[in-house]
mmCIF file of C-alpha atoms in Angstrom:
data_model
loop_
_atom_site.group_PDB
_atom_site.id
_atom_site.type_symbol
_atom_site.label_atom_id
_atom_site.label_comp_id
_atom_site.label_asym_id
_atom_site.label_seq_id
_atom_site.Cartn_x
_atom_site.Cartn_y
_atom_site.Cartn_z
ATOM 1 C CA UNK T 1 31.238 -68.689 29.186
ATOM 2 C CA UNK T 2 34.957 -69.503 30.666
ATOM 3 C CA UNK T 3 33.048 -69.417 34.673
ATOM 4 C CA UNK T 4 29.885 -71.079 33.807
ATOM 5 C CA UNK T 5 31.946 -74.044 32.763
ATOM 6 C CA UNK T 6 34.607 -73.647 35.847
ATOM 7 C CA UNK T 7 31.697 -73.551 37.893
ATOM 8 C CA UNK T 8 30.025 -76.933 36.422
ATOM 9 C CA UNK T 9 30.643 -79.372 39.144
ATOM 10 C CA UNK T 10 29.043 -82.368 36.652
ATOM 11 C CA UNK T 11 31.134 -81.505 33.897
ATOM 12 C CA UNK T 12 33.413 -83.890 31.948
ATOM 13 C CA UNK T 13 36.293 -82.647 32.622
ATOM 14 C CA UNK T 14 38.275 -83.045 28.994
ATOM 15 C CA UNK T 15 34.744 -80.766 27.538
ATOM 16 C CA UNK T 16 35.736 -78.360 30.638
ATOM 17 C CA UNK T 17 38.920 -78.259 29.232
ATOM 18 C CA UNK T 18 38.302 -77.520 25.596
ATOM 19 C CA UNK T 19 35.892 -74.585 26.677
ATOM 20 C CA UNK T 20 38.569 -73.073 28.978
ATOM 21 C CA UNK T 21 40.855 -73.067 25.696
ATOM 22 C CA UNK T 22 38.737 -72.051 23.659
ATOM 23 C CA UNK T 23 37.741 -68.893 25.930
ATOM 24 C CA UNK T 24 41.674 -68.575 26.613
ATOM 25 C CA UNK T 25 42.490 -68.409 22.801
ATOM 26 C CA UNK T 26 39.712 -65.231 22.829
ATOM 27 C CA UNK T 27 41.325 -63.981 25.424
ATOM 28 C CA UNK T 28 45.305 -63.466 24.007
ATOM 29 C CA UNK T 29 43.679 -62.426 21.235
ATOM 30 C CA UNK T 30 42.371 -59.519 22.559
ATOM 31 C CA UNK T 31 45.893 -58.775 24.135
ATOM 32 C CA UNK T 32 49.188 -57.785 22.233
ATOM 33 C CA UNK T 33 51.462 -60.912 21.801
ATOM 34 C CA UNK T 34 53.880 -59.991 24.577
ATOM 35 C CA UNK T 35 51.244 -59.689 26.920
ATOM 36 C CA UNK T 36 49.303 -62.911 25.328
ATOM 37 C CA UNK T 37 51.624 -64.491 25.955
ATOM 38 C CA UNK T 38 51.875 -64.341 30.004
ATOM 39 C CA UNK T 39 48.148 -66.182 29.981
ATOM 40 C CA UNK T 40 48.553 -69.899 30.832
ATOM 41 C CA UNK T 41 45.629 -72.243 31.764
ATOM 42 C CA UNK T 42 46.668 -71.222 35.236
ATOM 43 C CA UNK T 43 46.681 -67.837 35.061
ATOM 44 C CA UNK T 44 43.345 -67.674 33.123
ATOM 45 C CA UNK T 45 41.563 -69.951 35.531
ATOM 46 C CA UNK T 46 42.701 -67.813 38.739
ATOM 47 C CA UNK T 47 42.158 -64.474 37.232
ATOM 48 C CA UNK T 48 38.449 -65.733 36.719
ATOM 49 C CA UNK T 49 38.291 -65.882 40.507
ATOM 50 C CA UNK T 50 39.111 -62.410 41.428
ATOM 51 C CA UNK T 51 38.151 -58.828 39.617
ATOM 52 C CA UNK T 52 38.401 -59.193 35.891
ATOM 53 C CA UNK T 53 40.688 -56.056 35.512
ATOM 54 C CA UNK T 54 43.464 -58.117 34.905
ATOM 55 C CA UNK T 55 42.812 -59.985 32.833
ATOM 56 C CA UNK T 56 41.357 -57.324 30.537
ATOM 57 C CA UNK T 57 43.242 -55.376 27.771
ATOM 58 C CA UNK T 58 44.364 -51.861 28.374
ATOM 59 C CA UNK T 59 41.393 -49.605 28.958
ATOM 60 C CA UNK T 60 41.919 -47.054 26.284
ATOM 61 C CA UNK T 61 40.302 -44.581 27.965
ATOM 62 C CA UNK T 62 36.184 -46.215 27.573
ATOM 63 C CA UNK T 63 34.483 -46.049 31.088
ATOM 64 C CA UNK T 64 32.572 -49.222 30.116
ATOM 65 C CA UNK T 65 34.787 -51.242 31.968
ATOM 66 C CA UNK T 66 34.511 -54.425 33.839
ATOM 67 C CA UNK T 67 37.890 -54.212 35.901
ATOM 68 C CA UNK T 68 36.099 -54.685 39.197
ATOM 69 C CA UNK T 69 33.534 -57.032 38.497
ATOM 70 C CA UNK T 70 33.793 -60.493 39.786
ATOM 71 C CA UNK T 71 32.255 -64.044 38.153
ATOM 72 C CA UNK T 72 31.715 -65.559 41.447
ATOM 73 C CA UNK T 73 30.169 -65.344 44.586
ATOM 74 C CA UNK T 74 31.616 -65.851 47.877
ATOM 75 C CA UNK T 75 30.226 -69.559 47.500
ATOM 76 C CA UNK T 76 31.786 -69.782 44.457
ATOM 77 C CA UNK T 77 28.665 -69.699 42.337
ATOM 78 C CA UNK T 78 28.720 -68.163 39.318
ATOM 79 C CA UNK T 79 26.987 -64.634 40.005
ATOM 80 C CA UNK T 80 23.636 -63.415 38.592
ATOM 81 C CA UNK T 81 25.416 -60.678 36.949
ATOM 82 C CA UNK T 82 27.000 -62.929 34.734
ATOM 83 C CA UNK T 83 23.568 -64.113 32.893
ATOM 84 C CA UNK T 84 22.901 -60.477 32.556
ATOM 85 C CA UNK T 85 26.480 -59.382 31.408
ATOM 86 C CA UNK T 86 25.365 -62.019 28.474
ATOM 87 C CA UNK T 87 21.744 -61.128 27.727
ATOM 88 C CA UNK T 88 22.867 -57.496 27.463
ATOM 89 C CA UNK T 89 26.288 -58.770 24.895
ATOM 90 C CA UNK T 90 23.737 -61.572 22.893
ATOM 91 C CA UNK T 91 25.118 -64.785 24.240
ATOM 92 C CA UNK T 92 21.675 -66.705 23.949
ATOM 93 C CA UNK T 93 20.646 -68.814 27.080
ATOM 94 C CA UNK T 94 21.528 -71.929 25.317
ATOM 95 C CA UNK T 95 24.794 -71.449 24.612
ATOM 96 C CA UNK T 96 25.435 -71.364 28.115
ATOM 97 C CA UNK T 97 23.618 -74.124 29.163
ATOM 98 C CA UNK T 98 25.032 -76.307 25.946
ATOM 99 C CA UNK T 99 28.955 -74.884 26.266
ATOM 100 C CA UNK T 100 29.019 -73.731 22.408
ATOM 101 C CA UNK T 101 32.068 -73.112 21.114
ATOM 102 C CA UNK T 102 32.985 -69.264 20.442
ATOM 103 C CA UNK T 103 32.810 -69.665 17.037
ATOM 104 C CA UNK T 104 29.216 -70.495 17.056
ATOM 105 C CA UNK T 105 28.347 -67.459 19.566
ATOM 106 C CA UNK T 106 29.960 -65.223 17.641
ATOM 107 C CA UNK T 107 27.839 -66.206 14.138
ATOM 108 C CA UNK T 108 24.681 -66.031 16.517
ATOM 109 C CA UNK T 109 25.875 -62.767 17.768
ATOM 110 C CA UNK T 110 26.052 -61.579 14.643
ATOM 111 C CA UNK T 111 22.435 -63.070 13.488
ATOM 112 C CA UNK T 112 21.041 -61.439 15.936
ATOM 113 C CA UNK T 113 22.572 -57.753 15.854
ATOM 114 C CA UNK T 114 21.721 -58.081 12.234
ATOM 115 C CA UNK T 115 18.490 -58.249 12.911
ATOM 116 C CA UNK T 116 18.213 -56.242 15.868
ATOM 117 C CA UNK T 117 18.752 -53.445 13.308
ATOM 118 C CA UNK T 118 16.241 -54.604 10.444
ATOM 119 C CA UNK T 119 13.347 -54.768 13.633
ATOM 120 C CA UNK T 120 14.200 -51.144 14.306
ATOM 121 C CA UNK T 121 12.700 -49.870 10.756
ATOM 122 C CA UNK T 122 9.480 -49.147 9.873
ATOM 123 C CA UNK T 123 7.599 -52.451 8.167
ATOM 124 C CA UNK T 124 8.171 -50.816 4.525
ATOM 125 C CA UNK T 125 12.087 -50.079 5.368
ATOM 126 C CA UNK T 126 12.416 -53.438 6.995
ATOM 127 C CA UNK T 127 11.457 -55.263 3.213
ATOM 128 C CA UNK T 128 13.294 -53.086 1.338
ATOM 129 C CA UNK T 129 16.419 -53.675 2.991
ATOM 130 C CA UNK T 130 15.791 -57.448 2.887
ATOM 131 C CA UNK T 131 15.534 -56.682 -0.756
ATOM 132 C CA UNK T 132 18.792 -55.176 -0.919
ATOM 133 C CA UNK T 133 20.192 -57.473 1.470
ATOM 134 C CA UNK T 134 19.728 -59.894 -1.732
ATOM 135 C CA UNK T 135 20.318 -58.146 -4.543
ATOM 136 C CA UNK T 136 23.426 -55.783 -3.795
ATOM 137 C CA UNK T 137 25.478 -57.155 -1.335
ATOM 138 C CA UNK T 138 29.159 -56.015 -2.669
ATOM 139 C CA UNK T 139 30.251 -53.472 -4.956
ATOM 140 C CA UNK T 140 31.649 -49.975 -5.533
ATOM 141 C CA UNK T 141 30.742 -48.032 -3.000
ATOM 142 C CA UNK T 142 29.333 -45.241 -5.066
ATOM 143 C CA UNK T 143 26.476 -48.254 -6.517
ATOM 144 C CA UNK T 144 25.889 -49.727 -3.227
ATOM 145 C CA UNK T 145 25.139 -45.861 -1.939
ATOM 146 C CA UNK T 146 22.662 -45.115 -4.702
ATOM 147 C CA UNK T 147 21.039 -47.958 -3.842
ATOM 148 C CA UNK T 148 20.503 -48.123 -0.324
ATOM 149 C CA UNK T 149 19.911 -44.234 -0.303
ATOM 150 C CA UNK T 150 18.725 -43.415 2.827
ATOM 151 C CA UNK T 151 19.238 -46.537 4.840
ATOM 152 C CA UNK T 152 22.928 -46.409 3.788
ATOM 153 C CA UNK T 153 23.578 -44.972 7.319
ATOM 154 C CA UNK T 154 21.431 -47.106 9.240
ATOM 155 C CA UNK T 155 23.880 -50.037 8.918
ATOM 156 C CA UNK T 156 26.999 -50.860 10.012
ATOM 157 C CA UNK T 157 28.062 -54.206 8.436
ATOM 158 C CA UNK T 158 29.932 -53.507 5.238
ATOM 159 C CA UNK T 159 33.714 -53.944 4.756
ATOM 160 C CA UNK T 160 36.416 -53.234 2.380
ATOM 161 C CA UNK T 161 37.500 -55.873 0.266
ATOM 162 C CA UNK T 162 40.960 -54.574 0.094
ATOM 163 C CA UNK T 163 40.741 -56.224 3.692
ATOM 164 C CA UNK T 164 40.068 -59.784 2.457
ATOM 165 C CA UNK T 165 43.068 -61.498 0.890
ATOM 166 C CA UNK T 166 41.381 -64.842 0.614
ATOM 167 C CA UNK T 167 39.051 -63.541 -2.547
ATOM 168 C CA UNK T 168 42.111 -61.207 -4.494
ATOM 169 C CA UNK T 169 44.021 -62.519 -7.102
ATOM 170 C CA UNK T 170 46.471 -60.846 -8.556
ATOM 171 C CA UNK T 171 44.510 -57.327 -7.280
ATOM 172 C CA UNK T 172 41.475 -58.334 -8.513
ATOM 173 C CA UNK T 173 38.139 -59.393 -6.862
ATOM 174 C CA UNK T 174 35.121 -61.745 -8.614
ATOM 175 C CA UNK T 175 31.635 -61.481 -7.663
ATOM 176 C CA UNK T 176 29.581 -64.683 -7.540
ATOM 177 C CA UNK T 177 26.960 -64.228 -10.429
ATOM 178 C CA UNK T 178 24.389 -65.440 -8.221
ATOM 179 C CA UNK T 179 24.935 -63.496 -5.080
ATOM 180 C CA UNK T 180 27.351 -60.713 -5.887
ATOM 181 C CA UNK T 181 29.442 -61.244 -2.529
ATOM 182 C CA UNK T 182 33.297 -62.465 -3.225
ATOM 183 C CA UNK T 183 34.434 -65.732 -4.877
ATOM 184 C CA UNK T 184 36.953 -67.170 -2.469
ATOM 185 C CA UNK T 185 40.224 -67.602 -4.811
ATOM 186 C CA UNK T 186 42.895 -70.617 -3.263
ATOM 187 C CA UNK T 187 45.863 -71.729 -5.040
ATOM 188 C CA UNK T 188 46.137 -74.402 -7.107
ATOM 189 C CA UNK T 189 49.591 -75.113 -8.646
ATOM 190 C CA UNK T 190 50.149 -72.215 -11.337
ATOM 191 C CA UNK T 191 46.484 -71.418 -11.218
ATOM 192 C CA UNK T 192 43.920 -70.461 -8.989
ATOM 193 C CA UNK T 193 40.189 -72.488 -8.080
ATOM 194 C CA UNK T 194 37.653 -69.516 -8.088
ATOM 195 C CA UNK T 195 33.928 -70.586 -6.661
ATOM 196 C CA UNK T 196 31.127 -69.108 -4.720
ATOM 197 C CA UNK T 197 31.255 -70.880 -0.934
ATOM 198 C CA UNK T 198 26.967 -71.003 -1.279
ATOM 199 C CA UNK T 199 26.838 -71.564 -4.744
ATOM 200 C CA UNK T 200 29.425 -74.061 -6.035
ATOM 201 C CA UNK T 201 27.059 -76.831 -5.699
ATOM 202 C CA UNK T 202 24.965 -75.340 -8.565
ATOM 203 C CA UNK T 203 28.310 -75.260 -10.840
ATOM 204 C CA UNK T 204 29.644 -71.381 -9.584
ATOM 205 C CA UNK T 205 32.999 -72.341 -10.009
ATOM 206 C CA UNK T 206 36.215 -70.905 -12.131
ATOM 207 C CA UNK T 207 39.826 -71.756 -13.054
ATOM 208 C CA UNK T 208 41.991 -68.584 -13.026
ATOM 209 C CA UNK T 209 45.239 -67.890 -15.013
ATOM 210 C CA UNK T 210 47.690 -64.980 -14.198
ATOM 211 C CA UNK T 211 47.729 -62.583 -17.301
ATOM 212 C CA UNK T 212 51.688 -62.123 -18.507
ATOM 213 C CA UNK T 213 50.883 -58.852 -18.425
ATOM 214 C CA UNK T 214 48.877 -56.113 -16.374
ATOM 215 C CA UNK T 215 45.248 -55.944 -15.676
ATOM 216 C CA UNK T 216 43.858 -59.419 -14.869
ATOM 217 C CA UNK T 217 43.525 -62.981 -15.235
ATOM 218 C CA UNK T 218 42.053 -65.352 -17.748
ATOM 219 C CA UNK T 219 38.557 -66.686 -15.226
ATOM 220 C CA UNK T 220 37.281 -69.968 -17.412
ATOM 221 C CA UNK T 221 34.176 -71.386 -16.469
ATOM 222 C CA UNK T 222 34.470 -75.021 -14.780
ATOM 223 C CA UNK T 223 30.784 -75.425 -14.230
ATOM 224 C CA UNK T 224 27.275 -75.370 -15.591
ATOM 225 C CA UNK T 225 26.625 -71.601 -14.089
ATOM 226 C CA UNK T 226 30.189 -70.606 -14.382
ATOM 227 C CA UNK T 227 28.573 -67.332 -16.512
ATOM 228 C CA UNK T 228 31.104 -64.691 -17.277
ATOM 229 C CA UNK T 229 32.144 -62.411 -14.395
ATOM 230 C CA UNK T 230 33.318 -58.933 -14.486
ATOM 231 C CA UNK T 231 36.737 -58.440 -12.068
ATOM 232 C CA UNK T 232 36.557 -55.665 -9.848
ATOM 233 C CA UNK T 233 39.593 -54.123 -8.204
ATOM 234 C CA UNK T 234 40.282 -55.145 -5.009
ATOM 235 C CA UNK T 235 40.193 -51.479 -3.279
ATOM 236 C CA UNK T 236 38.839 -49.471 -0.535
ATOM 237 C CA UNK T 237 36.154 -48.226 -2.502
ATOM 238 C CA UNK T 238 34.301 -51.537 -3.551
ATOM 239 C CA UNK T 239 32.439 -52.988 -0.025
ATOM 240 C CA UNK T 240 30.696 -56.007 0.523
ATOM 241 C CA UNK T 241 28.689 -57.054 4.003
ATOM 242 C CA UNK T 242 30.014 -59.131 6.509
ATOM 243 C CA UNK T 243 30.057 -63.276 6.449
ATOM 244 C CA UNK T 244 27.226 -63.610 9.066
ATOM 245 C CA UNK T 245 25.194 -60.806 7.526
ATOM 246 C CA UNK T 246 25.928 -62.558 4.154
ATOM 247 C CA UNK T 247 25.259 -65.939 5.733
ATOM 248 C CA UNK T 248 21.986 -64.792 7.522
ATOM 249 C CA UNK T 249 20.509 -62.101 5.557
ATOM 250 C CA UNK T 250 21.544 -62.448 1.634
ATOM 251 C CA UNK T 251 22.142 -66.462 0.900
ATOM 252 C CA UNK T 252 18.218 -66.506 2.513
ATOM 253 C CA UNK T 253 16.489 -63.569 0.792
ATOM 254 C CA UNK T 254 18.144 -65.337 -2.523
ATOM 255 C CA UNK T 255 16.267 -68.347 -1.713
ATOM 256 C CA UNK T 256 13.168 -66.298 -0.911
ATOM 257 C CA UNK T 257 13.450 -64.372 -3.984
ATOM 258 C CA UNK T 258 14.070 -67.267 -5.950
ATOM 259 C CA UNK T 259 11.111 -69.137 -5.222
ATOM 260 C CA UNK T 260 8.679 -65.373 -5.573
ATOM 261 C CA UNK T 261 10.113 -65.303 -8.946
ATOM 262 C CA UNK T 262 8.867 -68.940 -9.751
ATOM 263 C CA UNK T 263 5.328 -68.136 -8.733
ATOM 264 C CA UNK T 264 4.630 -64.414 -9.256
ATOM 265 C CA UNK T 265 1.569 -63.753 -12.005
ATOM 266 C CA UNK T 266 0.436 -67.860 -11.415
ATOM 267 C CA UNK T 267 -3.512 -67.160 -12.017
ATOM 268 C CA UNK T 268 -5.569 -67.576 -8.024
ATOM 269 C CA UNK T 269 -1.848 -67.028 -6.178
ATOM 270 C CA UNK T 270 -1.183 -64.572 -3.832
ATOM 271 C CA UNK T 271 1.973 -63.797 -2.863
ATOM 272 C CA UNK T 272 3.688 -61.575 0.232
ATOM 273 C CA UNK T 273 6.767 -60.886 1.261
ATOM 274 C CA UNK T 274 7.711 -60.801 4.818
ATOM 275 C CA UNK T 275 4.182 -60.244 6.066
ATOM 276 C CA UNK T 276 3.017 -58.884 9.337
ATOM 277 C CA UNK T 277 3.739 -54.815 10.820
ATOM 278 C CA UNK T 278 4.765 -56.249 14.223
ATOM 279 C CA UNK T 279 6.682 -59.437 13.226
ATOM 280 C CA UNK T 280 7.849 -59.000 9.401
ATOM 281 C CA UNK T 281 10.642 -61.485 10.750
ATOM 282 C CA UNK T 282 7.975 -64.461 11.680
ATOM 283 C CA UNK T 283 8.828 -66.143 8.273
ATOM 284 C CA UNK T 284 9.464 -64.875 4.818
ATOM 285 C CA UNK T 285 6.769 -65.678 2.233
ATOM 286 C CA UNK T 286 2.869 -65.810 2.638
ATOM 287 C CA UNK T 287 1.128 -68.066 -0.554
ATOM 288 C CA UNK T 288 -2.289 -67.871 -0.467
ATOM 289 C CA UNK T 289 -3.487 -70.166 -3.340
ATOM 290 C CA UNK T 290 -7.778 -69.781 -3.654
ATOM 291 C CA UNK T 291 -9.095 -71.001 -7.014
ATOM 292 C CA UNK T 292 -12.848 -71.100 -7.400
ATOM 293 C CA UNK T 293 -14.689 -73.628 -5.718
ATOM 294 C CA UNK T 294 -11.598 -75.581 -3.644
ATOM 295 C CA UNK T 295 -10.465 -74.911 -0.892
ATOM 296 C CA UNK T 296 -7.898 -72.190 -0.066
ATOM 297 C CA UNK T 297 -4.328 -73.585 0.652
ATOM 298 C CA UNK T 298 -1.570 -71.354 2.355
ATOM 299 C CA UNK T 299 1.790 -71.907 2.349
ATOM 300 C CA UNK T 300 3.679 -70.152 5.494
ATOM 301 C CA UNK T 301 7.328 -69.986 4.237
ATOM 302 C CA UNK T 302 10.914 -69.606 6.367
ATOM 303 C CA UNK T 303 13.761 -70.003 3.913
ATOM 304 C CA UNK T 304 16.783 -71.807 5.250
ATOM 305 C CA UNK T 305 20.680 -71.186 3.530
ATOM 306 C CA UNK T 306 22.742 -72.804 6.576
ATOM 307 C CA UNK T 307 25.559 -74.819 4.997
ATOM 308 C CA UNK T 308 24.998 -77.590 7.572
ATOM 309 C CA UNK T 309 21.635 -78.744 8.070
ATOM 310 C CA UNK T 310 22.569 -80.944 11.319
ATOM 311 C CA UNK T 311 23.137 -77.010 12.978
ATOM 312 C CA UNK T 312 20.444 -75.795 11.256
ATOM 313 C CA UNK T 313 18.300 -78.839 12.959
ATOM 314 C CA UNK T 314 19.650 -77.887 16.354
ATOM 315 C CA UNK T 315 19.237 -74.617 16.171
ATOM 316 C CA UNK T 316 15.188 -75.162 15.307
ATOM 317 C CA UNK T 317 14.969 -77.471 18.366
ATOM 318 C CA UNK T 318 16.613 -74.864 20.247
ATOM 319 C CA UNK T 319 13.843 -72.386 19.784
ATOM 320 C CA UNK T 320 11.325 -71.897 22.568
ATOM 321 C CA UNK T 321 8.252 -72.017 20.058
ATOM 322 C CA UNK T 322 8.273 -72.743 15.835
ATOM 323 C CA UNK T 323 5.140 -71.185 14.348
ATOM 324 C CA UNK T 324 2.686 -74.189 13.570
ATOM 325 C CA UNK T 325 2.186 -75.136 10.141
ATOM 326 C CA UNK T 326 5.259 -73.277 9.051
ATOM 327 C CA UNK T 327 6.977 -74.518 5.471
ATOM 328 C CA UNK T 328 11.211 -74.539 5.851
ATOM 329 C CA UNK T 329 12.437 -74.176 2.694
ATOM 330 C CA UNK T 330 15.981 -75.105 1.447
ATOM 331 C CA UNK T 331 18.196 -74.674 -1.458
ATOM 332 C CA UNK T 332 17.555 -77.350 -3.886
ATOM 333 C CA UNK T 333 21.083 -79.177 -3.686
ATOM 334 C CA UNK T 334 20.098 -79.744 -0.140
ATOM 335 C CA UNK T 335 17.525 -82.155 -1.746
ATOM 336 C CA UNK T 336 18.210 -84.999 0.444
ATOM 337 C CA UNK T 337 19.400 -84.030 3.499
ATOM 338 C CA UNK T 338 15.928 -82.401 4.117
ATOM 339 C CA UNK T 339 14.934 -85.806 5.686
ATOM 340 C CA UNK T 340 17.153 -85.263 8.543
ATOM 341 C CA UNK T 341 15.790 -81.920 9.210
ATOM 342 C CA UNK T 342 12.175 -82.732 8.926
ATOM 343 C CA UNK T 343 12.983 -85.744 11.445
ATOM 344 C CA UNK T 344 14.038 -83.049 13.504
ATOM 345 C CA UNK T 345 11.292 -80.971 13.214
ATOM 346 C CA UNK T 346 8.487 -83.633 12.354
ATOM 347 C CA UNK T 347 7.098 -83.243 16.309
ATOM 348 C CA UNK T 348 6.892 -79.112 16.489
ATOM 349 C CA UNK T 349 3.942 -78.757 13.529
ATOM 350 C CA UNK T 350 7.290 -77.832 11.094
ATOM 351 C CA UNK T 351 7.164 -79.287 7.328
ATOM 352 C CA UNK T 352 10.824 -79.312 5.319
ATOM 353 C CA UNK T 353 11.296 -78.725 1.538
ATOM 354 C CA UNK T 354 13.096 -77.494 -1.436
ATOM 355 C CA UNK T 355 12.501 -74.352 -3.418
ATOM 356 C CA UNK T 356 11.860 -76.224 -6.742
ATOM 357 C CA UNK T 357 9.361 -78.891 -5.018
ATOM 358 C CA UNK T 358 7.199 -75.912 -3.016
ATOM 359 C CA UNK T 359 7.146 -73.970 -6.768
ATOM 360 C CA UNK T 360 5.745 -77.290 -8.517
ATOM 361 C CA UNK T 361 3.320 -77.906 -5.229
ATOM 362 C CA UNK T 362 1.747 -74.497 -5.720
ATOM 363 C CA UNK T 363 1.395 -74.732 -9.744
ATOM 364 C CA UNK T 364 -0.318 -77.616 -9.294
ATOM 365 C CA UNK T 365 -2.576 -76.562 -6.852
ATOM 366 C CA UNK T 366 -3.410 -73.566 -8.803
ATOM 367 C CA UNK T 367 -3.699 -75.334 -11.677
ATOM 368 C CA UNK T 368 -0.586 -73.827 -13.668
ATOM 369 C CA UNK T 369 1.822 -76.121 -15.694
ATOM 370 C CA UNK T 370 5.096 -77.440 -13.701
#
């Protein structure tokens, strides 16, 4: 990322300069602070010019190095091996071309490894773990092993929550009601704001007191789905998946459980989950909604749980090709910012709604009372 913009004559050169950092900062952080340290802007930008060893951490003894590999060309043009250093390490095409930050690669990264791994199972795998994905997200690690029996192994995206400070309080860990994954806890004065990052718009939020004595807190409800919440310790043995797998695999399957649930045993609707043996990724939900004597409607459904909807909108205009007559569903509290989207969208065949507006579009073509 660091050559393809030190190799852009055209661009500006302040957004040349806050990709360089931003590629530096990844850098010393792959180094130990004394050695961090000794990487200026000047160093970084000549050590891209010669063989990368260098500027590389110590090798640790892995022979998939890349100390002699060089970025450029003796023309000083960035070198096809580059674009297929990236392909092989997901950095998508765009990201190149568009100088993302490394934040963003990283959560696409992610996205993508996640579901580099659900494509690998067979079709009746692949919706069981999305169902999983949804439903048990965090917990005791004896649970979440009885549940995923035997794809348990075939993922490697759970952590300890002993590892996450920002959701323990006082040694203690709250699952959101909704989504099971950890309440982020931050101090306020003598207390502590407890609320689901996805769900505090639909009122899962808490005020937490410190006990005066041991075992936990007093966790009051401070809105409408504030529901009582078991604490869990906050040890080795309770796990809970990543952020991007949380982000990109469980807030969505919510959403496209969510909306199943509102329409499952409507009379003349059909309903299937993550249809297709080659692509069950394509998009989430089929509806198929055929009463007698009218015409069949079909509802092709891609839920969407992306906190902001302008990246959500970029990243849909990104895409090569959007499936015509595809449905994008989002959470209802994003009820009016799915204008914006479906401007986005309006000119690829792409239609943009909420979960509670598809649910009442389907009763009422089938009939059934909203």
């Amino acid at each position: 990322m660091a050559a393809v913009a030190e190799s852009d004559p055209v661009l500006a050169p302040a957004r040349r300069s806050r990709v360089l950092m931003d590629c530096l900062a990844v850098l010393r952080a792959a180094h130990q602070p004394e050695r961090a340290a000794q990487f200026g802007m000047k160093e970084f930008r000549q050590g891209l010019r010669g063989p990368l060893g260098p500027l590389l951490p110590p090798a640790s003894g892995r022979s998939d190095r890349f100390d002699s590999m060089r970025l450029f060309d003796a023309q000083g043009l960035v070198r096809d091996a580059v674009q297929d250093l990236c392909s092989e390490h997901l950095v998508p095409q765009v990201a190149l071309e568009q100088y993302w930050p490394w934040a963003r690669v990283r959560a696409e990264q992610e996205e993508q490894h996640l579901f580099d791994l659900m494509r690998r199972l067979a079709p009746e795998d692949y919706r069981r773990a999305r169902v999983l994905l949804g439903t048990h997200a965090a917990g005791p690690v004896r649970e979440l092993r009885r549940q995923w029996d035997r794809l348990w192994m075939r993922f490697d995206f759970f952590e300890s929550v002993a590892d996450w400070p920002w959701c323990q309080v006082d040694g203690w860990w709250y699952p959101c009601p909704v989504c099971r994954w950890p309440m982020r806890a931050a101090r306020s004065g003598a207390q502590f704001d407890v609320r689901c990052e996805a769900h505090a718009p639909r009122g899962v939020h808490y005020q937490y007191t410190p006990s005066k004595g041991p075992g936990p807190g007093e966790l009051t409800g401070t809105g409408k789905a504030a529901v009582a919440v078991t604490p869990l310790p906050a040890s080795s043995d309770h796990l809970t998946v990543s952020r991007p797998v949380w982000r990109y695999g469980t807030l969505p399957v919510l959403l496209e459980l969510q909306l199943r649930n509102e329409l499952v045993g409507l009379p003349f609707v059909e309903l299937e989950m993550w249809p297709g043996e080659q692509r069950p990724d394509e998009y989430d939900l089929h509806i198929t909604v055929a009463v007698p004597g009218k015409r069949t409607r079909h509802w092709r459904v891609d839920a969407k749980a992306w906190e902001s909807v302008v990246a959500l909108g970029k990243a849909l205009t990104a895409r090569p090709a959007l499936r015509k007559g595809l449905t994008i569903v989002l959470p209802d509290h994003q009820y009016s910012e799915r204008y914006f989207l479906a401007a986005q969208v309006h000119d690829r065949g792409v239609k943009v709604t909420t979960v509670s507006r598809l649910a009442n579009r389907v009763k009422a073509a089938c009939g059934a009372p909203r």
